[in-house]
Amino acid sequence: MKKLIITGASGFVGGVTASIAAQRFDVTGTYFSTPFKISGVKPVKLDITDKEDVVSLISSVRPDAVIHCAAQANLDICETNHKQAEKVNINAVRNIVSAAKKYGSKVIFTSSDMVYDGEKSFYKESDLARPVNFYGITKKQAEEILFNETDNFVAVRVALVYGLPVTSASSFTKKVINDLKAGNKVFLFTDQFRTPVYVVDLANALIELAENNFSGIINIGGIERINRYSMGRILAEVYHLNKDLIVPCLMKNVFQKAQRPVDTSLDISLAKKVFNTNFNPVSAGIKKDFLNYSRYSPQNLHDIET
Ligand SMILES: NC(=O)c1ccc[n+]([C@@H]2O[C@H](COP(=O)([O-])OP(=O)(O)OC[C@H]3O[C@@H](n4cnc5c(N)ncnc54)[C@H](OP(=O)(O)O)[C@@H]3O)[C@@H](O)[C@H]2O)c1
């Protein structure tokens, strides 16, 4: 059986990826501050910024691949705390790459559509990476480390991810649903566009990368360019919640520490060739997620009740 390490398995993307991968891989999933339980996944505490910790785990597991989902994924925290963002999102990648290289493990790195400047639509992998916020800068620099230090890597430029976590992690979907359930207004942008990807589709694609020979940079997103306001309306409809609580707003009217690019929609023609996974349109993905409660672990069932 192939062996995988999934870093950040306590998080949103890493958790869903670990839960699906465990059906056919020997999976070690890491956490930092939040222990988790996922059926079939061996949880291990790991600080990715600690080189010795990383070497010790990779040398003992000797995985075929490391799917690296651990990160400081909050744009505003990265913007206000550059040192921490550099440590977690750049230096830690160096730790993982050097250990993985030594033990022949492929590194599958979760980069972001935030490496693009957002000044046009449907970015291709060959378009210039010119981030407008510090989070995007850290992702770009981490990609450069991979590019310069190993041949056995994939940098996945991931679009906004939607769906529900299998751990206690947060997600856009979970936040919107919980706010609507609490009767709170939810202000969502009409003037920022992305090609959101269903977390299960992303997880399946990341797992495929652990099994195929693809290497290099690849965009992964959904097939639909959409703003958060329209996504919020679909979520409210599918979850039978009050659509009128979704309020349209413009980016210029909301203060955010990190600048958001206007349009980081992704061209996924390469992904369509490389993967067997089909990427759902947003409404289909949200409906599938709504019907897919078996993915919930007892630990977070209390977070959302339907
Ligand atoms: N979610 C999206 O829409 C989106 C879009 C594009 C790209 N991405 C990228 O996809 C990846 C996963 O994102 P996500 O949404 O799943 O993030 P998340 O839910 O915030 O999870 C982050 C994970 O990183 C772990 N972590 C943080 N600092 C660590 C450290 N020093 N050592 C070890 N682990 C550490 C956390 O562990 P604990 O919780 O246990 O502390 C958690 O498991 C990230 O690389 C992110 O940049 C996400």
Short mmCIF file of C-alpha atoms and ligand atoms in Angstrom, two decimals:
data_model
loop_
_atom_site.label_atom_id
_atom_site.label_comp_id
_atom_site.label_asym_id
_atom_site.label_seq_id
_atom_site.Cartn_x
_atom_site.Cartn_y
_atom_site.Cartn_z
CA MET A 1 0.00 0.00 0.00
CA LYS A 2 1.35 3.47 -0.92
CA LYS A 3 2.19 5.73 2.00
CA LEU A 4 1.17 9.37 2.25
CA ILE A 5 1.88 12.14 4.71
CA ILE A 6 -0.76 14.85 4.63
CA THR A 7 0.32 17.94 6.55
CA GLY A 8 -2.44 20.11 7.96
CA ALA A 9 -4.87 17.19 8.20
CA SER A 10 -6.56 19.02 11.09
CA GLY A 11 -7.39 21.79 8.61
CA PHE A 12 -10.13 22.06 5.99
CA VAL A 13 -8.44 20.83 2.79
CA GLY A 14 -5.97 18.47 4.50
CA GLY A 15 -8.76 16.86 6.55
CA VAL A 16 -11.02 16.10 3.59
CA THR A 17 -8.02 14.90 1.55
CA ALA A 18 -6.86 12.60 4.36
CA SER A 19 -10.34 11.14 4.86
CA ILE A 20 -10.64 10.24 1.15
CA ALA A 21 -7.01 9.08 0.77
CA ALA A 22 -7.37 6.73 3.76
CA GLN A 23 -9.67 4.53 1.64
CA ARG A 24 -6.67 3.31 -0.40
CA PHE A 25 -3.44 4.69 1.13
CA ASP A 26 -1.59 4.30 4.39
CA VAL A 27 -2.11 7.88 5.61
CA THR A 28 -0.30 9.81 8.31
CA GLY A 29 -2.02 13.14 8.91
CA THR A 30 -0.41 15.96 10.86
CA TYR A 31 -1.81 18.63 13.16
CA PHE A 32 -0.18 21.50 15.00
CA SER A 33 -2.55 22.87 17.65
CA THR A 34 -5.80 20.97 17.00
CA PRO A 35 -5.82 17.17 17.44
CA PHE A 36 -8.32 15.42 15.15
CA LYS A 37 -9.90 12.04 14.52
CA ILE A 38 -10.40 10.84 10.95
CA SER A 39 -11.19 7.20 10.27
CA GLY A 40 -8.13 5.33 8.94
CA VAL A 41 -5.74 8.26 9.41
CA LYS A 42 -2.84 8.15 11.86
CA PRO A 43 -2.66 11.58 13.57
CA VAL A 44 0.80 12.95 14.40
CA LYS A 45 1.66 16.30 15.96
CA LEU A 46 4.11 18.22 13.76
CA ASP A 47 5.52 21.73 13.73
CA ILE A 48 6.48 22.22 10.09
CA THR A 49 8.74 25.13 11.06
CA ASP A 50 10.91 22.75 13.10
CA LYS A 51 13.37 21.15 10.68
CA GLU A 52 14.26 18.25 13.00
CA ASP A 53 10.59 17.46 13.58
CA VAL A 54 10.00 17.34 9.82
CA VAL A 55 13.07 15.16 9.11
CA SER A 56 12.15 12.80 11.93
CA LEU A 57 8.60 12.25 10.60
CA ILE A 58 9.57 11.88 6.93
CA SER A 59 12.49 9.56 7.72
CA SER A 60 10.33 7.31 9.87
CA VAL A 61 7.31 7.13 7.50
CA ARG A 62 9.23 7.28 4.19
CA PRO A 63 6.12 8.27 2.27
CA ASP A 64 5.66 7.98 -1.49
CA ALA A 65 4.32 11.54 -1.37
CA VAL A 66 3.76 14.43 1.00
CA ILE A 67 0.59 16.42 0.33
CA HIS A 68 1.49 19.69 2.02
CA CYS A 69 -1.67 21.48 3.19
CA ALA A 70 -0.36 23.03 6.42
CA ALA A 71 -0.03 26.80 6.14
CA GLN A 72 -0.96 30.17 7.51
CA ALA A 73 -3.92 30.44 5.15
CA ASN A 74 -5.41 33.62 6.59
CA LEU A 75 -4.61 36.54 4.25
CA ASP A 76 -5.06 39.24 6.90
CA ILE A 77 -2.83 37.46 9.45
CA CYS A 78 -0.13 37.07 6.77
CA GLU A 79 -0.42 40.79 5.95
CA THR A 80 0.04 41.89 9.55
CA ASN A 81 2.58 39.30 10.65
CA HIS A 82 5.12 38.88 7.85
CA LYS A 83 7.60 37.02 10.07
CA GLN A 84 5.15 34.31 11.03
CA ALA A 85 3.86 34.04 7.45
CA GLU A 86 7.42 33.64 6.12
CA LYS A 87 8.24 31.03 8.73
CA VAL A 88 5.15 28.88 8.12
CA ASN A 89 4.54 29.43 4.40
CA ILE A 90 8.11 29.72 3.06
CA ASN A 91 10.76 28.37 5.45
CA ALA A 92 8.70 25.30 6.35
CA VAL A 93 8.43 24.40 2.66
CA ARG A 94 12.23 24.34 2.55
CA ASN A 95 12.19 21.87 5.49
CA ILE A 96 9.70 19.61 3.76
CA VAL A 97 11.43 19.70 0.38
CA SER A 98 14.86 18.87 1.74
CA ALA A 99 13.62 15.91 3.81
CA ALA A 100 11.31 14.63 1.04
CA LYS A 101 14.15 14.80 -1.48
CA LYS A 102 16.37 12.69 0.77
CA TYR A 103 13.76 9.93 1.05
CA GLY A 104 12.48 10.08 -2.56
CA SER A 105 9.02 11.44 -1.67
CA LYS A 106 7.06 13.57 -4.15
CA VAL A 107 5.97 16.94 -2.71
CA ILE A 108 2.49 18.15 -3.61
CA PHE A 109 2.26 21.74 -2.45
CA THR A 110 -0.97 23.71 -2.05
CA SER A 111 -0.22 27.10 -3.57
CA SER A 112 -2.99 29.57 -4.39
CA ASP A 113 -4.74 31.59 -7.09
CA MET A 114 -3.53 34.55 -4.98
CA VAL A 115 -0.19 34.39 -6.84
CA TYR A 116 -1.99 36.13 -9.74
CA ASP A 117 -2.59 39.90 -9.76
CA GLY A 118 -6.30 39.68 -10.60
CA GLU A 119 -6.17 42.20 -13.41
CA LYS A 120 -7.53 39.82 -16.05
CA SER A 121 -9.65 36.66 -16.18
CA PHE A 122 -8.87 32.96 -16.55
CA TYR A 123 -5.18 32.88 -15.67
CA LYS A 124 -3.04 30.17 -17.26
CA GLU A 125 -0.05 28.63 -15.47
CA SER A 126 2.22 30.48 -17.92
CA ASP A 127 0.85 33.89 -16.86
CA LEU A 128 3.09 36.00 -14.68
CA ALA A 129 2.79 35.39 -10.92
CA ARG A 130 2.49 38.92 -9.50
CA PRO A 131 0.76 38.73 -6.10
CA VAL A 132 -0.91 41.81 -4.60
CA ASN A 133 -0.83 40.64 -0.95
CA PHE A 134 1.77 39.11 1.36
CA TYR A 135 0.03 35.70 1.51
CA GLY A 136 0.38 35.52 -2.29
CA ILE A 137 4.04 36.56 -2.02
CA THR A 138 4.72 33.70 0.42
CA LYS A 139 3.08 31.21 -1.94
CA LYS A 140 5.10 32.49 -4.90
CA GLN A 141 8.36 32.23 -2.93
CA ALA A 142 7.50 28.71 -1.75
CA GLU A 143 6.89 27.68 -5.38
CA GLU A 144 10.35 29.05 -6.25
CA ILE A 145 11.94 26.88 -3.53
CA LEU A 146 10.27 23.80 -5.02
CA PHE A 147 11.29 24.79 -8.52
CA ASN A 148 14.93 25.37 -7.56
CA GLU A 149 15.44 22.48 -5.17
CA THR A 150 13.63 19.43 -6.55
CA ASP A 151 12.22 17.87 -9.75
CA ASN A 152 9.77 15.71 -7.83
CA PHE A 153 7.10 18.29 -7.00
CA VAL A 154 3.78 19.76 -7.97
CA ALA A 155 2.74 23.29 -7.02
CA VAL A 156 -1.04 23.38 -7.18
CA ARG A 157 -2.48 26.87 -7.61
CA VAL A 158 -5.75 26.35 -5.77
CA ALA A 159 -8.82 28.56 -6.25
CA LEU A 160 -11.24 29.42 -3.41
CA VAL A 161 -12.30 26.09 -1.87
CA TYR A 162 -15.90 25.45 -0.81
CA GLY A 163 -17.53 22.63 1.14
CA LEU A 164 -17.68 21.52 4.76
CA PRO A 165 -14.64 20.41 6.78
CA VAL A 166 -14.45 16.91 8.32
CA THR A 167 -12.55 18.35 11.29
CA SER A 168 -13.25 21.36 13.49
CA ALA A 169 -11.56 23.61 10.88
CA SER A 170 -13.30 26.60 9.37
CA SER A 171 -14.43 27.15 5.77
CA PHE A 172 -16.31 29.81 3.80
CA THR A 173 -19.28 27.43 3.46
CA LYS A 174 -19.36 26.68 7.19
CA LYS A 175 -19.14 30.38 8.14
CA VAL A 176 -21.97 31.39 5.80
CA ILE A 177 -24.24 28.55 6.94
CA ASN A 178 -23.61 29.19 10.63
CA ASP A 179 -24.26 32.93 10.23
CA LEU A 180 -27.48 32.34 8.31
CA LYS A 181 -28.63 29.84 10.92
CA ALA A 182 -27.94 32.39 13.65
CA GLY A 183 -30.05 34.93 11.70
CA ASN A 184 -27.05 37.19 11.01
CA LYS A 185 -26.69 39.26 7.85
CA VAL A 186 -23.83 38.04 5.63
CA PHE A 187 -22.10 40.72 3.55
CA LEU A 188 -20.51 39.23 0.43
CA PHE A 189 -18.59 40.81 -2.45
CA THR A 190 -20.14 41.20 -5.86
CA ASP A 191 -16.93 42.57 -7.41
CA GLN A 192 -14.41 39.81 -6.71
CA PHE A 193 -14.32 36.82 -9.06
CA ARG A 194 -12.81 33.37 -8.66
CA THR A 195 -13.39 29.85 -9.97
CA PRO A 196 -14.21 28.05 -6.69
CA VAL A 197 -13.43 24.37 -6.39
CA TYR A 198 -15.41 21.77 -4.45
CA VAL A 199 -13.17 20.44 -1.67
CA VAL A 200 -13.85 16.81 -2.63
CA ASP A 201 -12.81 17.47 -6.25
CA LEU A 202 -9.65 19.19 -5.03
CA ALA A 203 -8.90 16.30 -2.65
CA ASN A 204 -9.36 13.73 -5.42
CA ALA A 205 -7.04 15.70 -7.71
CA LEU A 206 -4.37 16.04 -4.98
CA ILE A 207 -4.56 12.27 -4.41
CA GLU A 208 -4.23 11.63 -8.16
CA LEU A 209 -1.03 13.69 -8.11
CA ALA A 210 0.37 11.32 -5.50
CA GLU A 211 -0.17 8.48 -7.97
CA ASN A 212 0.69 9.95 -11.37
CA ASN A 213 3.89 11.29 -12.92
CA PHE A 214 2.83 14.91 -13.36
CA SER A 215 5.29 17.46 -12.06
CA GLY A 216 5.42 21.26 -12.23
CA ILE A 217 2.80 23.95 -11.74
CA ILE A 218 -0.92 23.38 -12.24
CA ASN A 219 -4.08 25.41 -11.63
CA ILE A 220 -6.97 23.68 -9.87
CA GLY A 221 -10.32 25.41 -9.75
CA GLY A 222 -13.92 24.79 -10.62
CA ILE A 223 -15.42 25.32 -14.07
CA GLU A 224 -17.42 28.41 -13.15
CA ARG A 225 -16.31 32.04 -12.61
CA ILE A 226 -18.46 33.48 -9.84
CA ASN A 227 -18.48 36.04 -7.00
CA ARG A 228 -19.02 35.29 -3.29
CA TYR A 229 -22.43 36.98 -3.24
CA SER A 230 -23.81 34.57 -5.87
CA MET A 231 -22.21 31.64 -4.02
CA GLY A 232 -23.85 32.77 -0.78
CA ARG A 233 -27.27 32.86 -2.49
CA ILE A 234 -26.76 29.30 -3.79
CA LEU A 235 -25.71 28.12 -0.31
CA ALA A 236 -28.78 29.69 1.28
CA GLU A 237 -31.04 28.07 -1.30
CA VAL A 238 -29.53 24.58 -1.04
CA TYR A 239 -29.50 24.65 2.80
CA HIS A 240 -33.07 26.09 2.91
CA LEU A 241 -31.88 29.22 4.73
CA ASN A 242 -32.96 32.85 4.41
CA LYS A 243 -31.48 34.25 1.15
CA ASP A 244 -32.45 37.78 2.14
CA LEU A 245 -29.77 37.76 4.82
CA ILE A 246 -27.12 37.67 2.05
CA VAL A 247 -26.26 41.31 1.40
CA PRO A 248 -24.26 42.42 -1.66
CA CYS A 249 -21.26 44.67 -1.03
CA LEU A 250 -18.21 46.08 -2.82
CA MET A 251 -14.59 45.46 -1.83
CA LYS A 252 -13.86 49.21 -1.69
CA ASN A 253 -16.48 49.63 1.05
CA VAL A 254 -15.04 46.98 3.38
CA PHE A 255 -11.75 47.49 5.22
CA GLN A 256 -9.49 44.45 4.95
CA LYS A 257 -5.83 44.36 5.97
CA ALA A 258 -4.77 42.40 2.89
CA GLN A 259 -5.66 43.63 -0.58
CA ARG A 260 -7.81 41.15 -2.55
CA PRO A 261 -7.18 40.80 -6.30
CA VAL A 262 -10.29 41.51 -8.40
CA ASP A 263 -10.37 38.49 -10.69
CA THR A 264 -8.22 35.42 -10.10
CA SER A 265 -10.40 33.07 -12.13
CA LEU A 266 -8.31 30.15 -13.37
CA ASP A 267 -7.97 28.52 -16.76
CA ILE A 268 -8.09 24.81 -15.88
CA SER A 269 -7.50 23.33 -19.35
CA LEU A 270 -4.29 21.66 -18.16
CA ALA A 271 -6.08 20.16 -15.13
CA LYS A 272 -8.82 18.79 -17.39
CA LYS A 273 -6.12 16.92 -19.37
CA VAL A 274 -4.13 15.70 -16.34
CA PHE A 275 -6.90 14.51 -14.01
CA ASN A 276 -9.61 11.88 -14.16
CA THR A 277 -11.41 13.98 -11.54
CA ASN A 278 -14.25 16.12 -12.97
CA PHE A 279 -14.52 19.61 -11.53
CA ASN A 280 -18.10 20.47 -10.53
CA PRO A 281 -19.90 23.72 -11.22
CA VAL A 282 -20.63 25.55 -7.93
CA SER A 283 -24.32 24.70 -7.54
CA ALA A 284 -23.69 20.98 -8.23
CA GLY A 285 -20.78 20.89 -5.76
CA ILE A 286 -22.80 22.62 -3.04
CA LYS A 287 -25.71 20.20 -3.55
CA LYS A 288 -23.35 17.19 -3.36
CA ASP A 289 -21.82 18.54 -0.16
CA PHE A 290 -25.24 19.13 1.36
CA LEU A 291 -26.13 15.47 0.72
CA ASN A 292 -22.77 14.19 1.92
CA TYR A 293 -23.10 14.30 5.69
CA SER A 294 -21.40 10.96 6.14
CA ARG A 295 -18.13 12.91 5.87
CA TYR A 296 -18.79 14.45 9.25
CA SER A 297 -16.82 13.22 12.20
CA PRO A 298 -18.62 13.20 15.58
CA GLN A 299 -16.19 15.94 16.64
CA ASN A 300 -17.74 18.58 14.40
CA LEU A 301 -21.31 17.34 14.06
CA HIS A 302 -22.25 19.80 16.75
CA ASP A 303 -20.90 22.67 14.64
CA ILE A 304 -23.54 22.37 11.95
CA GLU A 305 -26.85 20.62 12.32
CA THR A 306 -29.24 20.29 9.45
N1 LIG B 1 -9.29 27.22 1.79
C1 LIG B 1 -9.12 27.86 0.63
O1 LIG B 1 -10.06 28.46 0.07
C2 LIG B 1 -7.75 27.85 -0.03
C3 LIG B 1 -7.62 28.46 -1.28
C4 LIG B 1 -6.39 28.43 -1.94
C5 LIG B 1 -5.30 27.80 -1.34
N2 LIG B 1 -5.45 27.23 -0.10
C6 LIG B 1 -4.29 26.58 0.49
O2 LIG B 1 -4.64 25.23 0.78
C7 LIG B 1 -3.96 24.80 1.98
C8 LIG B 1 -4.97 24.32 3.00
O3 LIG B 1 -5.83 25.41 3.34
P1 LIG B 1 -6.98 25.23 4.44
O4 LIG B 1 -8.09 26.13 4.07
O5 LIG B 1 -7.23 23.79 4.66
O6 LIG B 1 -6.27 25.85 5.72
P2 LIG B 1 -6.65 25.67 7.27
O7 LIG B 1 -8.00 25.04 7.41
O8 LIG B 1 -6.41 27.00 7.89
O9 LIG B 1 -5.59 24.63 7.80
C9 LIG B 1 -4.26 25.01 8.05
C10 LIG B 1 -3.53 23.82 8.61
O10 LIG B 1 -2.17 24.20 8.81
C11 LIG B 1 -1.75 23.70 10.09
N3 LIG B 1 -0.64 24.50 10.59
C12 LIG B 1 -0.58 25.83 10.79
N4 LIG B 1 0.64 26.17 11.29
C13 LIG B 1 1.35 25.02 11.39
C14 LIG B 1 2.68 24.70 11.84
N5 LIG B 1 3.54 25.62 12.26
N6 LIG B 1 3.08 23.40 11.81
C15 LIG B 1 2.24 22.45 11.36
N7 LIG B 1 0.97 22.68 10.91
C16 LIG B 1 0.55 23.97 10.95
C17 LIG B 1 -3.01 23.81 10.95
O11 LIG B 1 -2.87 22.95 12.07
P3 LIG B 1 -3.71 23.18 13.47
O12 LIG B 1 -5.08 23.64 13.07
O13 LIG B 1 -3.68 21.82 14.10
O14 LIG B 1 -2.95 24.22 14.24
C18 LIG B 1 -4.07 23.33 9.96
O15 LIG B 1 -4.12 21.92 9.94
C19 LIG B 1 -3.11 25.97 2.43
O16 LIG B 1 -1.82 25.85 1.87
C20 LIG B 1 -3.83 27.17 1.81
O17 LIG B 1 -2.93 28.25 1.64
C21 LIG B 1 -6.64 27.23 0.56
#
